[in-house]
mmCIF file of N, CA and C in Angstrom:
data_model
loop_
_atom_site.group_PDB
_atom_site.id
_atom_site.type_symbol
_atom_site.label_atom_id
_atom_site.label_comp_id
_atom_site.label_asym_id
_atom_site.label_seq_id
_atom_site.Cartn_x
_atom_site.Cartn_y
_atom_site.Cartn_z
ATOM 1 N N UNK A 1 -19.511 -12.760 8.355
ATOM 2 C CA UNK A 1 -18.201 -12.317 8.766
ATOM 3 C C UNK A 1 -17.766 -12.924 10.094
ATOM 4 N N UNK A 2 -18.399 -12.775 11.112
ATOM 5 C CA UNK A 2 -18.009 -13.406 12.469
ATOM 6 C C UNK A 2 -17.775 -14.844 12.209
ATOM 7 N N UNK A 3 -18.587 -15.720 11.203
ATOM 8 C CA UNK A 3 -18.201 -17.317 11.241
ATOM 9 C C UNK A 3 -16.658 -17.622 10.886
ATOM 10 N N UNK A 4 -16.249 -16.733 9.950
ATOM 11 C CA UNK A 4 -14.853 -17.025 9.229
ATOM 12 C C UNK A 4 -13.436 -15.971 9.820
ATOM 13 N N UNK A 5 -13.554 -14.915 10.785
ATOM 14 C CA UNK A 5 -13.105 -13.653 11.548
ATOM 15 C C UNK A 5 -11.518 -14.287 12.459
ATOM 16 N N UNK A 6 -10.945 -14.131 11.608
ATOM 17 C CA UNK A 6 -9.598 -14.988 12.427
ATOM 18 C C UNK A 6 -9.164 -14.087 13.599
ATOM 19 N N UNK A 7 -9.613 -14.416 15.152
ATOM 20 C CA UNK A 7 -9.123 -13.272 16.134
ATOM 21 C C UNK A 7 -7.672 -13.677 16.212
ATOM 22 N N UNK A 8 -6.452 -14.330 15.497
ATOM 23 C CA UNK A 8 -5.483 -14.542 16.065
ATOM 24 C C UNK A 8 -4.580 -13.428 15.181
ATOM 25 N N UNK A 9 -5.343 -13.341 13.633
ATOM 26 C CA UNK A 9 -4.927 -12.419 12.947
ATOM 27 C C UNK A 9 -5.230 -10.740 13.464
ATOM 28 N N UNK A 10 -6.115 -10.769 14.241
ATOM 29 C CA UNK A 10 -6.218 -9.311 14.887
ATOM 30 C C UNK A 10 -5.707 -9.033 15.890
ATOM 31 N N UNK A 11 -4.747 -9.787 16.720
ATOM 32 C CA UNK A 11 -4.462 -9.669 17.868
ATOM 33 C C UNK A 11 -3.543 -8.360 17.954
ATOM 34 N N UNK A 12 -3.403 -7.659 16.848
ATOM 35 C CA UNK A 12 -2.307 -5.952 16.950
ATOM 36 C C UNK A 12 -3.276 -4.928 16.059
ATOM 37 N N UNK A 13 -4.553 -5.501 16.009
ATOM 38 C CA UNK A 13 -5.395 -4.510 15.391
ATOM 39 C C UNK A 13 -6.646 -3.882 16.448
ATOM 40 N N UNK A 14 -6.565 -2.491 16.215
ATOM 41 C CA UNK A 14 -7.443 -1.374 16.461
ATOM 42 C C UNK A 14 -7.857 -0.212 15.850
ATOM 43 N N UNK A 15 -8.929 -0.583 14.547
ATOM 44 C CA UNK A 15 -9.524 -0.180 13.890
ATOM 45 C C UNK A 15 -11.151 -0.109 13.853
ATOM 46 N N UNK A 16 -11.514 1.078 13.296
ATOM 47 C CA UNK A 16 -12.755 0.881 12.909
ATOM 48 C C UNK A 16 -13.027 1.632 11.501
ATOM 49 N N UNK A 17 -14.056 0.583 10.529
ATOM 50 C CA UNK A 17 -14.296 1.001 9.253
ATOM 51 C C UNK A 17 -15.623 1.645 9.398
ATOM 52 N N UNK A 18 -15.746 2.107 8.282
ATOM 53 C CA UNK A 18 -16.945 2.412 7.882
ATOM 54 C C UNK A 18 -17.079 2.184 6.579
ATOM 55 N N UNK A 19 -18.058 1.507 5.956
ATOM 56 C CA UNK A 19 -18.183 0.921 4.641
ATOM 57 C C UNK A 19 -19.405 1.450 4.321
ATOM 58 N N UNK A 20 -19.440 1.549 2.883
ATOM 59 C CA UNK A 20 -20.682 2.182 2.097
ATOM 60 C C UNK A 20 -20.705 0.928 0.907
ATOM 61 N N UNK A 21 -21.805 0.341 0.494
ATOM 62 C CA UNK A 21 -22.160 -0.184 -0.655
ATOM 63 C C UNK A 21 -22.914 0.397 -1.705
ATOM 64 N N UNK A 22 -22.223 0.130 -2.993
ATOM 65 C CA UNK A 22 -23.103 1.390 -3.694
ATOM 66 C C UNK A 22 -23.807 0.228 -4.473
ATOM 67 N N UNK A 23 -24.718 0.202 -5.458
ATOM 68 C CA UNK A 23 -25.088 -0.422 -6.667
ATOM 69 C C UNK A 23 -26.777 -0.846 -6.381
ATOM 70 N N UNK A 24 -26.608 -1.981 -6.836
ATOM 71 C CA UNK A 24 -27.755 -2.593 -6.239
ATOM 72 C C UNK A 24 -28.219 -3.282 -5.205
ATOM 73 N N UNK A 25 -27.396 -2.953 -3.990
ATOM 74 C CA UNK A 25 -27.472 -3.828 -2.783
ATOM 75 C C UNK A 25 -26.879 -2.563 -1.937
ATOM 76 N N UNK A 26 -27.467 -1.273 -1.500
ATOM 77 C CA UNK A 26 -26.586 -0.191 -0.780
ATOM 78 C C UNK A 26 -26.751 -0.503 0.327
ATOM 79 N N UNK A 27 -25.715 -0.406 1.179
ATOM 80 C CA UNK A 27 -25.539 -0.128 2.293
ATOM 81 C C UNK A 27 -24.508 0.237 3.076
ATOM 82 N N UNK A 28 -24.632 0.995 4.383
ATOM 83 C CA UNK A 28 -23.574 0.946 5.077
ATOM 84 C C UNK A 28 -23.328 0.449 6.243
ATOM 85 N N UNK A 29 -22.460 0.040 6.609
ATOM 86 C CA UNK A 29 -21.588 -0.757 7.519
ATOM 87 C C UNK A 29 -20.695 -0.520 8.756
ATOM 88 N N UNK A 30 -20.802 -0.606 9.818
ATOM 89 C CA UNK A 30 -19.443 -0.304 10.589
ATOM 90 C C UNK A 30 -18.829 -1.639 11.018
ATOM 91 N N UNK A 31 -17.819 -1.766 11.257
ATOM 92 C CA UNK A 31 -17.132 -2.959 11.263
ATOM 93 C C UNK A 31 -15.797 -2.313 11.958
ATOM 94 N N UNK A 32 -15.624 -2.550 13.374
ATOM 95 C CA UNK A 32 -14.866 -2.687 14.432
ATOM 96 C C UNK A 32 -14.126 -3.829 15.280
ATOM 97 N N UNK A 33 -12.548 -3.455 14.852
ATOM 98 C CA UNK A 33 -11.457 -4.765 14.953
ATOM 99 C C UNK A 33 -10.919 -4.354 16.334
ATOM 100 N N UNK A 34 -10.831 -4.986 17.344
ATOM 101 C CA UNK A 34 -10.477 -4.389 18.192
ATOM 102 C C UNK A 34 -10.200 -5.510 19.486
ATOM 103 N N UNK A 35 -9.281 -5.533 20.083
ATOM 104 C CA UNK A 35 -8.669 -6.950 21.472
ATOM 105 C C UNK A 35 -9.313 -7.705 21.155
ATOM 106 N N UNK A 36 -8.675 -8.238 19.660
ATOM 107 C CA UNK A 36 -9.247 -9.819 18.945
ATOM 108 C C UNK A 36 -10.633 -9.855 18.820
ATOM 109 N N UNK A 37 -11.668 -9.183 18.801
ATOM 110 C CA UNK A 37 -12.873 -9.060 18.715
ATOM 111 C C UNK A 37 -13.475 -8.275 17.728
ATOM 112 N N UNK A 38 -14.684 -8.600 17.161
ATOM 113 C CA UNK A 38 -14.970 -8.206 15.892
ATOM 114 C C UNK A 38 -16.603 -7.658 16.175
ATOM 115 N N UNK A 39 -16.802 -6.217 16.100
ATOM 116 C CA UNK A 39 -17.971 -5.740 15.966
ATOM 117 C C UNK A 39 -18.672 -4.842 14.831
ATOM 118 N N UNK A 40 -19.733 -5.767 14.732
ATOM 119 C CA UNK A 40 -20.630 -5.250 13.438
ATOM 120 C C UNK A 40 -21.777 -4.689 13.511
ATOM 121 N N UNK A 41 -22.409 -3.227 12.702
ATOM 122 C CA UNK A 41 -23.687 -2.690 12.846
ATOM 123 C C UNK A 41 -23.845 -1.939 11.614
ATOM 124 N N UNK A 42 -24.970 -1.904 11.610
ATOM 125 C CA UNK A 42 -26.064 -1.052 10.196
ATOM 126 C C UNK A 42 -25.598 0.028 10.423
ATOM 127 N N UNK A 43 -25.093 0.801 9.674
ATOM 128 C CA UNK A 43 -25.233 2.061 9.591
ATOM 129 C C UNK A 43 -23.366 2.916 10.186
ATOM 130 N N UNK A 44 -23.617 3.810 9.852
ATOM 131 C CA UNK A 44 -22.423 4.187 9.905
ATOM 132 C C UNK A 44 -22.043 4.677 12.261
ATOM 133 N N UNK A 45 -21.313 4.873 12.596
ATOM 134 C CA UNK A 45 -21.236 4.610 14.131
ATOM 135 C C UNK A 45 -19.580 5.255 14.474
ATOM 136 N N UNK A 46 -19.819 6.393 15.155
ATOM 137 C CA UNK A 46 -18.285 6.522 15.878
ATOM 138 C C UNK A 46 -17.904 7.063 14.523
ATOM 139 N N UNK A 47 -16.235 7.234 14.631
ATOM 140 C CA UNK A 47 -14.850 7.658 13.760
ATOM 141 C C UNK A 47 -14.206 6.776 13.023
ATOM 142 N N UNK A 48 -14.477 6.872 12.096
ATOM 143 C CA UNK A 48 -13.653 5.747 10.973
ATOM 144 C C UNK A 48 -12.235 6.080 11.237
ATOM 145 N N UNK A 49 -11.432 4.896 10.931
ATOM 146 C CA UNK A 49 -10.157 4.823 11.011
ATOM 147 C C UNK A 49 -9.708 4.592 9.080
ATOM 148 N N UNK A 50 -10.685 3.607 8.763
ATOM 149 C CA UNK A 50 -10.996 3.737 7.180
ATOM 150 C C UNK A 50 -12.150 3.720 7.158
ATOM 151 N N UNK A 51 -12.428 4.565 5.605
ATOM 152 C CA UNK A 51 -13.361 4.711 4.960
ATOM 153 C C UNK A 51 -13.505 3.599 3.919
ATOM 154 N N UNK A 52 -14.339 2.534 3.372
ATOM 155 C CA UNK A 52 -14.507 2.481 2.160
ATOM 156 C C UNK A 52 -16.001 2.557 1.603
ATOM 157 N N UNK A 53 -15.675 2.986 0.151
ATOM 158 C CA UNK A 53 -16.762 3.598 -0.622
ATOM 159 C C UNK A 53 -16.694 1.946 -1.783
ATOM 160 N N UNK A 54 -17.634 1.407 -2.007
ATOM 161 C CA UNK A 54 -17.532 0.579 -3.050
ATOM 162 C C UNK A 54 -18.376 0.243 -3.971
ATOM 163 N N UNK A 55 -18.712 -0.236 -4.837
ATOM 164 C CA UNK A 55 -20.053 -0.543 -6.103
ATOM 165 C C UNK A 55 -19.775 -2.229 -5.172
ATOM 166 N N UNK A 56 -20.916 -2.580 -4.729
ATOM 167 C CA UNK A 56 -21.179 -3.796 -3.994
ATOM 168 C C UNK A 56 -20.426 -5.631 -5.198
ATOM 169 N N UNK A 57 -20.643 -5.174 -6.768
ATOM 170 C CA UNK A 57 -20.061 -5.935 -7.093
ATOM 171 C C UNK A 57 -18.853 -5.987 -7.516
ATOM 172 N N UNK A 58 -17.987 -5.256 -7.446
ATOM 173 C CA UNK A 58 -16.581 -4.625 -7.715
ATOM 174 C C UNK A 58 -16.518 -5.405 -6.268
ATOM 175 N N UNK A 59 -16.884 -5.070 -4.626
ATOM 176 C CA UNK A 59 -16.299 -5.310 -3.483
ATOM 177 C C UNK A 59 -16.239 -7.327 -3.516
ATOM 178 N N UNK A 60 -17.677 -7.789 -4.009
ATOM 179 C CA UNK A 60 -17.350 -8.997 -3.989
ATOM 180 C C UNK A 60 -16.355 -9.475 -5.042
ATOM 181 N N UNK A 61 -15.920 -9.285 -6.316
ATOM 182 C CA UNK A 61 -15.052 -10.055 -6.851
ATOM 183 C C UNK A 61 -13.945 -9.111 -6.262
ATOM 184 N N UNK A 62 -13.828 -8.551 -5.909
ATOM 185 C CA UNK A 62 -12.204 -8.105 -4.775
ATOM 186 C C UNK A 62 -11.962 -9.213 -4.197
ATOM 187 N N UNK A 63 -13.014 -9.454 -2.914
ATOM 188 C CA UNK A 63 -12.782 -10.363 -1.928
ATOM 189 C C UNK A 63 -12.629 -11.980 -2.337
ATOM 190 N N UNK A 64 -12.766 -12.322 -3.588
ATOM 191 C CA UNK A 64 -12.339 -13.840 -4.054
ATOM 192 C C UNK A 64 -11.046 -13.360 -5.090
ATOM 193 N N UNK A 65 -10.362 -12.036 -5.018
ATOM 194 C CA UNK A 65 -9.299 -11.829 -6.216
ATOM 195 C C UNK A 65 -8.960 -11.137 -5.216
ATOM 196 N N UNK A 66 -8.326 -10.579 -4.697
ATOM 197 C CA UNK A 66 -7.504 -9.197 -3.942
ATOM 198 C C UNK A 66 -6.961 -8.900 -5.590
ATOM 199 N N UNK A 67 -5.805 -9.326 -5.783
ATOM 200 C CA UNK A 67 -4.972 -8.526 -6.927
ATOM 201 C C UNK A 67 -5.872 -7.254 -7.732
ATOM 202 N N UNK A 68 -7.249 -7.824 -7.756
ATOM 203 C CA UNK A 68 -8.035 -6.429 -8.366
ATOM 204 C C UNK A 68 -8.060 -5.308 -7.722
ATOM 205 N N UNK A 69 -7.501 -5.074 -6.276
ATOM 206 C CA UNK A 69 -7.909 -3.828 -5.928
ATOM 207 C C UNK A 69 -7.081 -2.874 -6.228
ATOM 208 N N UNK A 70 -5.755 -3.106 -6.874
ATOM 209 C CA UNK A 70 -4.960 -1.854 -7.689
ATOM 210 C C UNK A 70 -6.027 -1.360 -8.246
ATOM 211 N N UNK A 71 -6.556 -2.266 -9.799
ATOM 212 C CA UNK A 71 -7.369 -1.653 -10.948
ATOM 213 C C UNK A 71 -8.764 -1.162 -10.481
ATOM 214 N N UNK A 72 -9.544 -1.708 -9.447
ATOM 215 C CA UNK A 72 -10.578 -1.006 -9.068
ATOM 216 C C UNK A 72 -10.439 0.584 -8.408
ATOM 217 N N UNK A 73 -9.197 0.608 -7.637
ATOM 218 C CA UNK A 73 -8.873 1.483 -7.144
ATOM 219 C C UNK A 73 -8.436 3.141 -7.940
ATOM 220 N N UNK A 74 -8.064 2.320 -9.303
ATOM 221 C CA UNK A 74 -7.728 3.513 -10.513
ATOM 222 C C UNK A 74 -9.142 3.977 -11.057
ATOM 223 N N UNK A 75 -9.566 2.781 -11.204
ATOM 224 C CA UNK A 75 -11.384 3.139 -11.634
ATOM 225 C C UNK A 75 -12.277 3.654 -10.884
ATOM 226 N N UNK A 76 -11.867 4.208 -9.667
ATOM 227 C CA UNK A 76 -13.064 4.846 -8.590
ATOM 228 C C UNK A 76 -13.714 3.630 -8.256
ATOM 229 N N UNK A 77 -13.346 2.522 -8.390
ATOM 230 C CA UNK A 77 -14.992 1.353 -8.563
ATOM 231 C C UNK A 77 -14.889 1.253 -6.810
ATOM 232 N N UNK A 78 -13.490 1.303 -5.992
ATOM 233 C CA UNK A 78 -13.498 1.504 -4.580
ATOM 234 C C UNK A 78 -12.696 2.468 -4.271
ATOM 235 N N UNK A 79 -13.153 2.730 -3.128
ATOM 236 C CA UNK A 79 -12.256 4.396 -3.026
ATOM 237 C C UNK A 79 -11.997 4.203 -1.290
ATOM 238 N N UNK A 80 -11.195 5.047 -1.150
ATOM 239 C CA UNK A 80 -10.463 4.857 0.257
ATOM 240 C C UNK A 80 -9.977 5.971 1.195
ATOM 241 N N UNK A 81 -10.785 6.489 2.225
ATOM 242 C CA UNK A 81 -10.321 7.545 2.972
ATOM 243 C C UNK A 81 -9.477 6.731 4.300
ATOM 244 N N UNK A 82 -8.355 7.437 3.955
ATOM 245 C CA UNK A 82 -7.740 6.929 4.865
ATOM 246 C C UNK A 82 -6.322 6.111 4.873
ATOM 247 N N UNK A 83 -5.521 5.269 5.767
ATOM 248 C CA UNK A 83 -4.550 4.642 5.226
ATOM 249 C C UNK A 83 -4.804 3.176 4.546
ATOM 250 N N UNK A 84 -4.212 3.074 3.330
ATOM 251 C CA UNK A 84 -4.333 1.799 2.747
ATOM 252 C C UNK A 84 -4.088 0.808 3.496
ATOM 253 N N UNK A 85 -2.822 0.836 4.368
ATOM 254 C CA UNK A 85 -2.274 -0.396 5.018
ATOM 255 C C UNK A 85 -3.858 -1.177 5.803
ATOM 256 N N UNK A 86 -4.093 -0.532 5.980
ATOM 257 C CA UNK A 86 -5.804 -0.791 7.151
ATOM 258 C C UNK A 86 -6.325 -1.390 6.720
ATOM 259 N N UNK A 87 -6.571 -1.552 5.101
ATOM 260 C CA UNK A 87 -7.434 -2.782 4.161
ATOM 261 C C UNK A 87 -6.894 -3.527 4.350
ATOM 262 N N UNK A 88 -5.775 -3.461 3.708
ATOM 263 C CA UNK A 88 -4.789 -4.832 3.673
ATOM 264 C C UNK A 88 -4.706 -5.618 5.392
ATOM 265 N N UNK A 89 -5.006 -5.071 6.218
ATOM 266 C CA UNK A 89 -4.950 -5.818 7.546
ATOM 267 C C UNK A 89 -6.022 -6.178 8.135
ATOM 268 N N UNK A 90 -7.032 -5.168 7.349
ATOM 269 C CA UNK A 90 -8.475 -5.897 7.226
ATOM 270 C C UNK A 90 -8.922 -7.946 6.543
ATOM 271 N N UNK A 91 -8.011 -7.757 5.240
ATOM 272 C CA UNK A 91 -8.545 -8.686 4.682
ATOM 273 C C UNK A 91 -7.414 -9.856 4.904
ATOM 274 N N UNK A 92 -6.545 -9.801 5.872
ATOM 275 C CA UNK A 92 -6.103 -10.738 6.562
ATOM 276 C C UNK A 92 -6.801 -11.598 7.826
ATOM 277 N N UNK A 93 -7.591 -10.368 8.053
ATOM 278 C CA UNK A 93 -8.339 -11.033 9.205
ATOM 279 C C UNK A 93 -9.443 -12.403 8.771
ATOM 280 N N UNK A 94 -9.461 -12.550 7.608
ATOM 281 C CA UNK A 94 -11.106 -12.816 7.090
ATOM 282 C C UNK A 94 -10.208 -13.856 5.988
ATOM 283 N N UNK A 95 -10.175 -14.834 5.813
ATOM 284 C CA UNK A 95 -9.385 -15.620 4.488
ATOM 285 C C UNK A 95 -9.933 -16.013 3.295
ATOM 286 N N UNK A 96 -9.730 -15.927 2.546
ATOM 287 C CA UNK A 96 -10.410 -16.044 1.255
ATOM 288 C C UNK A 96 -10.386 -16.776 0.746
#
């Protein structure tokens, strides 16, 4: 994430996620956008601003398709506490 992390695209973002991987690869994640800077750690940390919940291979073919995350989103396959807009400004930061 940090090799590809566009800080010019975060320059009006102050967020922090918290991510869960479900399937065969679990884990969770914190991932903090914040004065163009991008911080990452194991485990969950602090107050989510979003939540996401995901099946680890549902999250990777998201991230080479966005358009799937309507239909994953009907299917529980990712789930979302919190405001949507926050993904979507998430995965601007990061290009696909």
């Amino acid at each position: 994430m940090p090799l590809i992390f566009q800080r010019e695209q975060a320059k009006d973002m102050s967020a922090t996620y918290h991510f869960t991987f479900t399937g065969d690869e679990s884990r969770q994640i914190t991932v903090t956008i914040r004065d163009r800077q991008l911080g990452i750690a194991d485990g969950h940390h602090g107050e989510p601003d979003l939540k996401v919940t995901a099946d680890t291979a549902t999250w990777l073919r998201f991230l080479t398709r966005p358009t799937l995350l309507a239909w994953a989103l009907v299917r529980r396959q990712i789930r979302l506490q919190g405001p949507p807009r926050l993904l979507r400004d998430f995965g601007r930061c990061f290009p696909s």
